[in-house]
């Protein structure tokens, strides 16, 4: 099955800077990848979906890229704010119905 | 997007007992999923629960331990049976509004077994 790898070390970043998170997949190239945000004590919240034929997707200050050659997706938070502090999860479909395999997530801490 | 309510939000239980977690959705959805999340770790899928069919369990999870009901398109329950301390975890339900659509999650049930 697919293995999703995310940097387990927390990313500490200063307000206003760009945070860049990495998601690597190990086996087959998925049809798409999804990114979620999870705050402590809450369930994950869907942010963005990028398909394998899309190089880049944007939503407000968020940008996601998908590089099938590198087997990697990058997640960028531009002009980061303390409210962006959370854990960000990458997920890949496991079957044709949309069952997901989640990475362990990367915690982002934005300091003023 | 769908709004999911889970009950209870947390519970402390004695070993050997069972607890049923409820998941209520504010709209009709086809696909419902149950996950477990250990503190600081990612989500592990327990089973997929589609209305009108038996739940499909992932490797390492069995129906006798985690029976699931899905009586209609807006409701599901997960029971954690004969609990042991190893079952202490956060249990989350999620729904998907269609094939390969994003999932929407409840806020989870934080379960501690003494």
Coordinates of N, CA and C in Angstrom, one line a residue:
Chain A
X1 N 0.8 -1.2 0.0 CA 0.0 0.0 0.0 C 0.9 1.2 0.0
X2 N 0.3 2.4 -0.2 CA 1.0 3.6 -0.3 C 1.5 4.0 1.1
X3 N 2.7 4.6 1.1 CA 3.2 5.1 2.3 C 3.4 6.6 2.1
X4 N 2.9 7.4 3.1 CA 3.0 8.9 3.0 C 3.9 9.4 4.1
X5 N 4.9 10.1 3.7 CA 6.0 10.6 4.6 C 5.9 12.1 4.7
X6 N 5.8 12.5 5.9 CA 5.9 14.0 6.2 C 6.9 14.2 7.3
X7 N 7.5 15.4 7.3 CA 8.6 15.7 8.2 C 7.9 15.7 9.6
X8 N 8.5 14.9 10.5 CA 7.9 14.8 11.8 C 8.4 16.0 12.8
X9 N 9.4 16.6 12.3 CA 9.9 17.8 13.2 C 9.0 18.9 13.0
X10 N 8.7 19.6 14.1 CA 7.9 20.8 14.0 C 8.6 21.9 13.3
X11 N 7.8 22.7 12.5 CA 8.4 23.8 11.8 C 8.1 25.1 12.5
X12 N 9.1 25.7 13.0 CA 8.9 27.0 13.7 C 9.3 28.1 12.8
X13 N 8.3 29.1 12.6 CA 8.5 30.1 11.6 C 8.0 31.4 12.2
X14 N 8.7 32.5 11.7 CA 8.3 33.8 12.2 C 7.1 34.3 11.3
X15 N 6.2 35.1 12.0 CA 5.1 35.6 11.3 C 5.5 36.4 10.1
X16 N 4.8 36.2 9.0 CA 5.1 37.0 7.8 C 5.9 36.2 6.8
X17 N 6.6 35.2 7.3 CA 7.5 34.3 6.4 C 6.6 33.2 5.8
X18 N 7.2 32.5 4.8 CA 6.5 31.4 4.1 C 6.9 30.1 4.7
X19 N 5.9 29.3 5.1 CA 6.2 28.0 5.6 C 6.0 27.0 4.5
X20 N 7.0 26.1 4.4 CA 6.9 25.1 3.3 C 7.0 23.7 3.9
X21 N 6.0 22.9 3.6 CA 5.9 21.5 4.2 C 6.0 20.5 3.0
X22 N 6.6 19.4 3.3 CA 6.8 18.3 2.3 C 6.0 17.1 2.6
X23 N 5.5 16.5 1.5 CA 4.8 15.2 1.6 C 5.4 14.4 0.5
X24 N 6.0 13.2 0.9 CA 6.5 12.3 -0.1 C 5.7 11.0 -0.1
X25 N 5.5 10.5 -1.3 CA 4.8 9.2 -1.3 C 5.8 8.2 -2.0
X26 N 5.6 6.9 -1.6 CA 6.7 5.9 -1.9 C 6.4 5.0 -3.0
X27 N 5.1 4.7 -3.3 CA 4.8 3.7 -4.3 C 4.2 4.3 -5.5
X28 N 3.0 4.0 -5.8 CA 2.4 4.4 -7.1 C 2.1 5.9 -7.0
X29 N 2.0 6.5 -8.2 CA 1.6 7.9 -8.2 C 0.1 8.1 -8.0
X30 N -0.4 8.7 -7.0 CA -1.8 8.8 -6.8 C -2.5 9.7 -7.7
X31 N -3.8 9.5 -7.9 CA -4.5 10.4 -8.8 C -4.6 11.8 -8.3
X32 N -4.5 11.9 -7.0 CA -4.6 13.3 -6.4 C -4.0 13.1 -4.9
X33 N -3.7 14.3 -4.3 CA -3.3 14.3 -2.9 C -4.2 15.4 -2.3
X34 N -4.5 15.2 -1.0 CA -5.3 16.1 -0.2 C -4.5 16.6 0.9
X35 N -4.7 17.9 1.3 CA -4.1 18.5 2.5 C -5.2 18.9 3.5
X36 N -4.9 18.6 4.7 CA -5.8 18.9 5.8 C -5.1 19.6 6.9
X37 N -5.8 20.4 7.7 CA -5.3 21.1 8.9 C -6.0 20.5 10.1
X38 N -5.2 20.2 11.1 CA -5.8 19.7 12.4 C -5.3 20.6 13.6
X39 N -6.3 21.1 14.3 CA -6.0 21.8 15.5 C -6.1 20.9 16.7
X40 N -5.4 21.2 17.8 CA -5.5 20.3 19.0 C -7.0 20.1 19.4
X41 N -7.3 18.8 19.7 CA -8.7 18.5 20.1 C -9.8 18.6 19.1
X42 N -9.4 18.8 17.8 CA -10.4 18.9 16.8 C -10.1 17.9 15.7
X43 N -11.1 17.6 14.9 CA -10.9 16.8 13.7 C -10.2 17.5 12.6
X44 N -9.6 16.8 11.7 CA -9.0 17.4 10.5 C -10.0 18.2 9.7
X45 N -9.5 19.3 9.1 CA -10.3 20.1 8.2 C -9.7 20.1 6.8
X46 N -10.5 19.8 5.8 CA -10.0 19.8 4.4 C -9.6 21.2 4.0
X47 N -8.4 21.2 3.3 CA -7.9 22.5 2.8 C -7.9 22.5 1.2
X48 N -7.1 21.6 0.7 CA -6.9 21.6 -0.8 C -6.7 20.2 -1.3
X49 N -7.2 20.0 -2.6 CA -6.9 18.8 -3.3 C -6.2 19.2 -4.6
X50 N -5.1 18.4 -4.9 CA -4.4 18.7 -6.1 C -4.3 17.4 -6.9
X51 N -4.7 17.4 -8.2 CA -4.7 16.2 -9.0 C -3.3 16.0 -9.6
X52 N -3.0 14.8 -10.1 CA -1.7 14.5 -10.6 C -1.4 15.3 -11.9
X53 N -2.4 15.7 -12.6 CA -2.1 16.5 -13.8 C -2.1 18.0 -13.6
X54 N -2.2 18.4 -12.3 CA -2.1 19.8 -11.9 C -0.7 20.1 -11.3
X55 N -0.1 21.1 -11.8 CA 1.3 21.4 -11.2 C 1.1 22.1 -9.9
X56 N 0.1 23.0 -9.8 CA 0.0 23.9 -8.7 C -1.5 24.2 -8.5
X57 N -1.8 24.4 -7.2 CA -3.2 24.8 -6.8 C -3.1 25.9 -5.7
X58 N -3.9 26.9 -5.8 CA -3.9 28.0 -4.8 C -5.2 28.2 -4.1
X59 N -5.2 28.6 -2.8 CA -6.4 29.0 -2.1 C -6.0 30.0 -1.1
X60 N -6.3 31.3 -1.4 CA -5.9 32.4 -0.6 C -4.4 32.4 -0.3
X61 N -3.9 32.2 0.9 CA -2.5 32.2 1.2 C -1.8 30.9 1.1
X62 N -2.6 29.9 0.6 CA -2.1 28.5 0.6 C -1.8 28.2 -0.9
X63 N -0.7 27.4 -1.0 CA -0.3 26.9 -2.4 C 0.2 25.5 -2.3
X64 N -0.3 24.6 -3.2 CA 0.2 23.2 -3.2 C 0.7 22.9 -4.5
X65 N 1.8 22.2 -4.6 CA 2.4 21.7 -5.8 C 2.4 20.2 -5.8
X66 N 2.5 19.6 -7.0 CA 2.5 18.1 -7.1 C 3.6 17.8 -8.2
X67 N 4.6 17.1 -7.8 CA 5.7 16.7 -8.7 C 5.8 15.2 -8.7
X68 N 5.3 14.6 -9.8 CA 5.2 13.2 -9.9 C 6.6 12.6 -10.2
X69 N 7.5 13.4 -10.7 CA 8.9 12.9 -10.9 C 9.6 12.7 -9.5
X70 N 9.4 13.6 -8.7 CA 10.0 13.6 -7.3 C 9.2 12.8 -6.3
X71 N 7.9 12.4 -6.8 CA 7.0 11.7 -5.9 C 6.8 12.6 -4.6
X72 N 6.4 13.9 -4.9 CA 6.4 14.8 -3.8 C 5.3 15.9 -4.0
X73 N 4.7 16.3 -2.9 CA 3.9 17.5 -2.9 C 4.4 18.5 -1.9
X74 N 4.4 19.7 -2.2 CA 4.8 20.8 -1.3 C 3.6 21.6 -1.0
X75 N 3.6 22.0 0.3 CA 2.4 22.8 0.8 C 3.1 24.1 1.4
X76 N 2.6 25.3 0.8 CA 3.2 26.5 1.2 C 2.1 27.4 1.9
X77 N 2.5 28.0 3.0 CA 1.7 29.0 3.6 C 2.4 30.3 3.5
X78 N 1.9 31.2 2.7 CA 2.6 32.5 2.5 C 2.1 33.5 3.6
X79 N 3.0 34.5 3.9 CA 2.6 35.6 4.8 C 2.0 34.9 6.1
X80 N 2.7 34.0 6.7 CA 2.1 33.2 7.8 C 1.7 34.0 9.0
X81 N 0.7 33.6 9.7 CA 0.2 34.3 10.8 C 0.1 33.3 12.0
X82 N 0.2 33.8 13.2 CA 0.0 32.9 14.4 C -1.2 32.0 14.3
X83 N -2.3 32.4 13.7 CA -3.5 31.6 13.5 C -3.3 30.4 12.6
X84 N -2.2 30.4 11.9 CA -1.9 29.3 11.0 C -1.2 28.1 11.8
X85 N -0.9 28.4 13.0 CA -0.3 27.3 13.9 C -1.2 26.1 14.0
X86 N -0.8 25.0 13.6 CA -1.6 23.8 13.6 C -0.7 22.6 13.0
X87 N -1.3 21.4 13.0 CA -0.7 20.3 12.3 C -1.3 20.1 10.9
X88 N -0.5 19.9 9.9 CA -1.0 19.8 8.5 C -0.7 18.4 8.1
X89 N -1.8 17.8 7.6 CA -1.7 16.4 7.1 C -1.9 16.3 5.6
X90 N -1.1 15.4 5.1 CA -1.2 15.0 3.7 C -1.8 13.7 3.5
X91 N -2.7 13.5 2.5 CA -3.4 12.2 2.4 C -3.4 11.8 0.9
X92 N -3.3 10.5 0.7 CA -3.4 9.9 -0.6 C -4.5 8.9 -0.7
X93 N -5.2 8.8 -1.8 CA -6.2 7.8 -2.0 C -5.6 6.4 -2.0
X94 N -6.3 5.4 -1.3 CA -5.8 4.1 -1.3 C -6.6 3.2 -2.3
X95 N -7.7 3.6 -2.7 CA -8.5 2.8 -3.6 C -9.3 3.8 -4.5
X96 N -10.1 3.2 -5.4 CA -10.8 4.0 -6.4 C -12.0 4.7 -5.8
X97 N -12.4 4.4 -4.6 CA -13.5 5.0 -3.9 C -13.2 6.2 -3.1
X98 N -11.9 6.4 -2.8 CA -11.5 7.6 -2.0 C -11.1 7.3 -0.6
X99 N -10.9 6.0 -0.3 CA -10.3 5.7 1.0 C -8.9 6.3 1.1
X100 N -8.6 7.0 2.2 CA -7.4 7.8 2.3 C -6.3 7.1 3.2
X101 N -5.1 7.3 2.8 CA -3.9 7.0 3.7 C -3.3 8.3 4.1
X102 N -3.3 8.6 5.4 CA -2.8 9.9 5.9 C -1.3 9.8 6.3
X103 N -0.6 10.9 6.1 CA 0.7 11.0 6.7 C 0.6 11.3 8.2
X104 N 1.7 11.3 8.9 CA 1.8 11.6 10.3 C 1.5 13.1 10.6
X105 N 1.7 13.9 9.6 CA 1.5 15.4 9.8 C 2.7 16.1 10.2
X106 N 2.8 17.4 9.9 CA 3.8 18.3 10.3 C 3.2 19.4 11.1
X107 N 3.7 19.6 12.3 CA 3.2 20.7 13.2 C 3.9 22.0 12.7
X108 N 3.1 23.1 12.6 CA 3.7 24.4 12.2 C 3.4 25.3 13.4
X109 N 4.4 26.0 13.8 CA 4.3 27.0 14.9 C 4.7 28.4 14.4
X110 N 3.8 29.3 14.3 CA 4.1 30.6 13.8 C 4.2 31.6 15.0
X111 N 5.3 32.2 15.2 CA 5.5 33.1 16.3 C 5.5 34.6 15.8
X112 N 4.9 35.4 16.7 CA 4.8 36.9 16.3 C 6.1 37.5 16.2
Chain B
X1 N -20.4 22.4 3.3 CA -19.9 21.0 3.6 C -20.7 20.5 4.7
X2 N -20.7 19.1 4.8 CA -21.4 18.4 5.9 C -20.9 18.8 7.3
X3 N -21.8 18.9 8.2 CA -21.4 19.1 9.6 C -21.6 17.8 10.4
X4 N -20.6 17.4 11.1 CA -20.6 16.1 11.8 C -20.5 16.3 13.3
X5 N -21.4 15.6 14.0 CA -21.5 15.7 15.4 C -21.2 14.3 16.0
X6 N -20.2 14.3 16.9 CA -19.9 13.0 17.6 C -20.2 13.1 19.0
X7 N -20.7 11.9 19.6 CA -21.0 11.8 21.0 C -20.5 10.5 21.5
X8 N -20.0 10.4 22.7 CA -19.6 11.5 23.6 C -18.3 12.2 23.0
X9 N -18.0 13.3 23.5 CA -16.7 14.0 23.1 C -15.5 13.4 23.9
X10 N -15.8 12.9 25.0 CA -14.8 12.2 25.8 C -15.4 11.2 26.8
X11 N -14.7 10.2 27.2 CA -15.2 9.3 28.3 C -14.0 8.6 28.9
X12 N -14.2 8.2 30.2 CA -13.2 7.4 30.9 C -14.0 6.1 31.3
X13 N -13.4 5.0 30.9 CA -14.2 3.7 31.0 C -13.3 2.7 31.8
X14 N -14.0 1.8 32.3 CA -13.3 0.7 33.0 C -13.0 -0.4 32.0
X15 N -11.8 -1.1 32.2 CA -11.5 -2.2 31.3 C -12.5 -3.3 31.3
X16 N -12.7 -3.9 30.2 CA -13.7 -4.9 30.1 C -15.1 -4.5 29.7
X17 N -15.3 -3.2 29.7 CA -16.6 -2.6 29.4 C -16.6 -2.2 27.9
X18 N -17.8 -1.8 27.4 CA -17.9 -1.4 26.0 C -18.5 0.0 25.9
X19 N -18.2 0.7 24.9 CA -18.7 2.1 24.7 C -19.1 2.2 23.3
X20 N -20.3 2.8 23.1 CA -20.7 3.1 21.7 C -20.6 4.6 21.4
X21 N -20.0 4.9 20.3 CA -19.8 6.3 19.9 C -20.7 6.6 18.7
X22 N -21.4 7.7 18.8 CA -22.4 8.1 17.8 C -21.8 9.1 16.9
X23 N -22.2 9.1 15.6 CA -21.8 10.0 14.6 C -23.0 10.4 13.8
X24 N -23.4 11.7 13.9 CA -24.6 12.2 13.3 C -24.2 13.3 12.2
X25 N -24.7 13.2 11.0 CA -24.4 14.1 10.0 C -25.6 14.9 9.6
X26 N -25.4 16.2 9.2 CA -26.6 17.1 9.0 C -27.1 16.9 7.6
X27 N -26.6 16.0 6.8 CA -27.1 15.8 5.4 C -26.8 14.3 5.1
X28 N -27.5 13.9 4.0 CA -27.3 12.4 3.6 C -26.0 12.2 2.9
X29 N -25.2 11.3 3.4 CA -24.0 11.0 2.7 C -23.8 9.5 2.5
X30 N -23.1 9.1 1.5 CA -23.0 7.7 1.1 C -21.9 7.1 2.0
X31 N -20.7 7.7 2.0 CA -19.6 7.1 2.6 C -19.3 7.6 3.9
X32 N -19.0 6.7 4.9 CA -18.7 7.1 6.2 C -17.5 6.3 6.7
X33 N -16.6 6.9 7.4 CA -15.3 6.3 7.8 C -15.1 6.4 9.3
X34 N -14.6 5.4 9.9 CA -14.2 5.5 11.3 C -12.6 5.4 11.4
X35 N -12.0 6.3 12.2 CA -10.6 6.3 12.3 C -10.2 6.3 13.8
X36 N -9.0 5.9 14.1 CA -8.4 6.0 15.4 C -7.1 6.8 15.3
X37 N -6.9 7.7 16.3 CA -5.7 8.5 16.3 C -5.1 8.5 17.7
X38 N -3.9 7.9 17.7 CA -3.2 8.0 19.0 C -2.6 9.3 19.2
X39 N -2.4 9.8 20.4 CA -1.9 11.2 20.6 C -0.6 11.4 19.8
X40 N -0.5 12.5 19.1 CA 0.7 12.8 18.3 C 0.9 12.0 17.1
X41 N 0.0 11.1 16.8 CA 0.2 10.3 15.6 C -0.9 10.6 14.5
X42 N -0.8 9.9 13.4 CA -1.7 10.2 12.3 C -2.9 9.3 12.5
X43 N -3.8 9.4 11.5 CA -5.1 8.7 11.6 C -4.9 7.3 11.0
X44 N -5.5 6.3 11.6 CA -5.5 5.0 11.2 C -7.0 4.6 10.9
X45 N -7.3 4.2 9.7 CA -8.6 3.8 9.3 C -9.0 2.5 10.0
X46 N -10.1 2.5 10.6 CA -10.7 1.3 11.2 C -11.6 0.5 10.2
X47 N -12.5 1.3 9.7 CA -13.5 0.7 8.8 C -14.2 1.7 8.0
X48 N -14.7 1.3 6.8 CA -15.6 2.1 6.0 C -17.0 1.6 6.2
X49 N -18.0 2.5 6.4 CA -19.4 2.1 6.7 C -20.3 2.8 5.7
X50 N -20.7 2.0 4.7 CA -21.7 2.5 3.7 C -23.1 1.9 4.0
X51 N -24.0 2.8 3.9 CA -25.4 2.4 4.2 C -25.9 1.3 3.4
X52 N -26.5 0.3 4.0 CA -27.1 -0.8 3.2 C -26.1 -2.0 3.0
X53 N -24.9 -1.9 3.5 CA -24.0 -3.0 3.4 C -23.2 -3.1 4.7
X54 N -22.6 -4.3 4.8 CA -21.7 -4.5 6.0 C -20.5 -3.6 6.0
X55 N -20.0 -3.2 7.1 CA -18.8 -2.4 7.2 C -17.6 -3.2 6.7
X56 N -16.7 -2.5 6.1 CA -15.5 -3.1 5.6 C -14.3 -2.7 6.5
X57 N -13.7 -3.7 7.1 CA -12.7 -3.4 8.1 C -11.3 -3.5 7.5
X58 N -10.4 -2.7 8.1 CA -9.0 -2.7 7.7 C -8.3 -3.8 8.4
X59 N -7.1 -4.1 7.9 CA -6.3 -5.1 8.5 C -6.0 -4.7 9.9
X60 N -6.1 -5.6 10.9 CA -5.9 -5.4 12.3 C -7.1 -5.0 13.1
X61 N -8.2 -4.8 12.4 CA -9.5 -4.4 13.1 C -10.5 -5.5 12.7
X62 N -11.3 -5.9 13.7 CA -12.3 -7.0 13.5 C -13.6 -6.5 14.0
X63 N -14.7 -7.1 13.4 CA -16.0 -6.7 13.7 C -16.4 -7.0 15.2
X64 N -15.9 -8.1 15.7 CA -16.2 -8.5 17.1 C -15.7 -7.4 18.1
X65 N -14.6 -6.8 17.8 CA -14.0 -5.8 18.7 C -14.6 -4.4 18.4
X66 N -14.9 -4.1 17.1 CA -15.4 -2.8 16.7 C -16.6 -2.9 15.9
X67 N -17.7 -3.4 16.4 CA -19.0 -3.5 15.6 C -19.5 -2.1 15.2
X68 N -19.9 -2.0 14.0 CA -20.4 -0.7 13.4 C -21.8 -0.9 12.9
X69 N -22.6 0.1 13.2 CA -24.0 0.2 12.6 C -24.1 1.4 11.7
X70 N -24.8 1.2 10.6 CA -25.1 2.3 9.7 C -26.5 2.2 9.2
X71 N -27.5 2.6 10.1 CA -28.9 2.4 9.8 C -29.5 3.3 8.7
X72 N -28.9 4.4 8.5 CA -29.4 5.3 7.5 C -28.2 6.2 7.0
X73 N -28.6 7.2 6.1 CA -27.6 8.0 5.4 C -27.0 9.1 6.3
X74 N -27.5 9.3 7.5 CA -27.1 10.4 8.3 C -26.5 10.0 9.7
X75 N -26.4 8.7 9.9 CA -26.1 8.2 11.3 C -25.2 6.9 11.2
X76 N -24.3 6.8 12.2 CA -23.5 5.6 12.3 C -23.0 5.5 13.8
X77 N -22.8 4.3 14.2 CA -22.2 4.1 15.5 C -21.0 3.2 15.4
X78 N -20.1 3.4 16.3 CA -18.9 2.5 16.4 C -18.9 2.1 17.9
X79 N -18.8 0.8 18.1 CA -18.7 0.3 19.5 C -17.3 -0.2 19.7
X80 N -16.7 0.2 20.8 CA -15.4 -0.4 21.2 C -15.7 -1.4 22.3
X81 N -15.5 -2.6 22.0 CA -15.9 -3.7 22.9 C -14.8 -4.2 23.8
X82 N -15.2 -4.7 25.0 CA -14.3 -5.3 25.9 C -13.0 -4.5 26.0
X83 N -13.1 -3.3 26.4 CA -12.0 -2.4 26.3 C -10.8 -2.7 27.2
X84 N -9.6 -2.4 26.7 CA -8.4 -2.5 27.5 C -7.6 -1.2 27.4
X85 N -6.6 -1.0 28.2 CA -5.9 0.3 28.1 C -5.3 0.6 26.8
X86 N -5.1 -0.4 26.0 CA -4.5 -0.2 24.6 C -5.5 0.5 23.7
X87 N -6.8 0.4 24.1 CA -7.8 1.1 23.3 C -8.0 2.6 23.5
X88 N -7.2 3.1 24.5 CA -7.2 4.5 24.8 C -6.7 5.2 23.6
X89 N -7.6 6.1 23.1 CA -7.2 6.8 21.8 C -8.3 7.8 21.5
X90 N -8.1 8.5 20.4 CA -9.2 9.4 19.9 C -9.8 8.7 18.7
X91 N -11.1 8.6 18.7 CA -11.9 7.9 17.6 C -12.6 9.0 16.9
X92 N -12.4 9.0 15.6 CA -13.0 10.0 14.7 C -13.9 9.4 13.6
X93 N -15.0 10.1 13.3 CA -15.8 9.6 12.1 C -15.6 10.7 11.1
X94 N -15.7 10.3 9.9 CA -15.7 11.3 8.8 C -16.7 10.8 7.7
X95 N -17.0 11.8 6.8 CA -17.9 11.5 5.7 C -17.4 12.0 4.5
X96 N -17.8 11.4 3.4 CA -17.4 11.9 2.1 C -18.7 12.0 1.2
X97 N -18.8 13.1 0.5 CA -20.0 13.4 -0.2 C -20.0 12.7 -1.6
X98 N -19.0 12.0 -1.9 CA -19.0 11.2 -3.1 C -17.6 10.6 -3.3
X99 N -17.5 9.8 -4.4 CA -16.3 9.1 -4.7 C -15.2 10.1 -4.9
X100 N -14.1 9.8 -4.2 CA -12.9 10.7 -4.4 C -13.1 12.2 -4.0
X101 N -14.1 12.4 -3.2 CA -14.3 13.8 -2.6 C -13.6 13.9 -1.3
X102 N -13.3 15.2 -0.9 CA -12.7 15.4 0.4 C -13.6 14.8 1.5
X103 N -12.9 14.5 2.6 CA -13.6 14.0 3.8 C -13.8 15.1 4.8
X104 N -14.9 15.1 5.5 CA -15.2 16.0 6.6 C -15.3 15.2 7.9
X105 N -14.7 15.8 8.9 CA -14.5 15.0 10.1 C -15.3 15.6 11.3
X106 N -15.7 14.7 12.2 CA -16.2 15.2 13.5 C -15.0 15.5 14.3
X107 N -15.2 16.1 15.6 CA -14.1 16.5 16.4 C -13.6 15.3 17.3
X108 N -14.2 14.1 17.1 CA -13.6 13.0 17.8 C -14.1 12.7 19.2
X109 N -13.9 11.5 19.6 CA -14.2 11.0 21.0 C -12.9 10.6 21.6
X110 N -12.6 11.3 22.7 CA -11.3 11.0 23.4 C -11.6 9.9 24.5
X111 N -11.1 8.8 24.3 CA -11.4 7.6 25.2 C -10.2 7.2 26.0
X112 N -10.4 7.1 27.3 CA -9.4 6.7 28.2 C -9.9 5.4 28.9
X113 N -9.1 4.4 29.0 CA -9.5 3.2 29.7 C -8.6 2.9 30.9
X114 N -9.2 2.8 32.0 CA -8.5 2.6 33.3 C -8.3 1.1 33.6

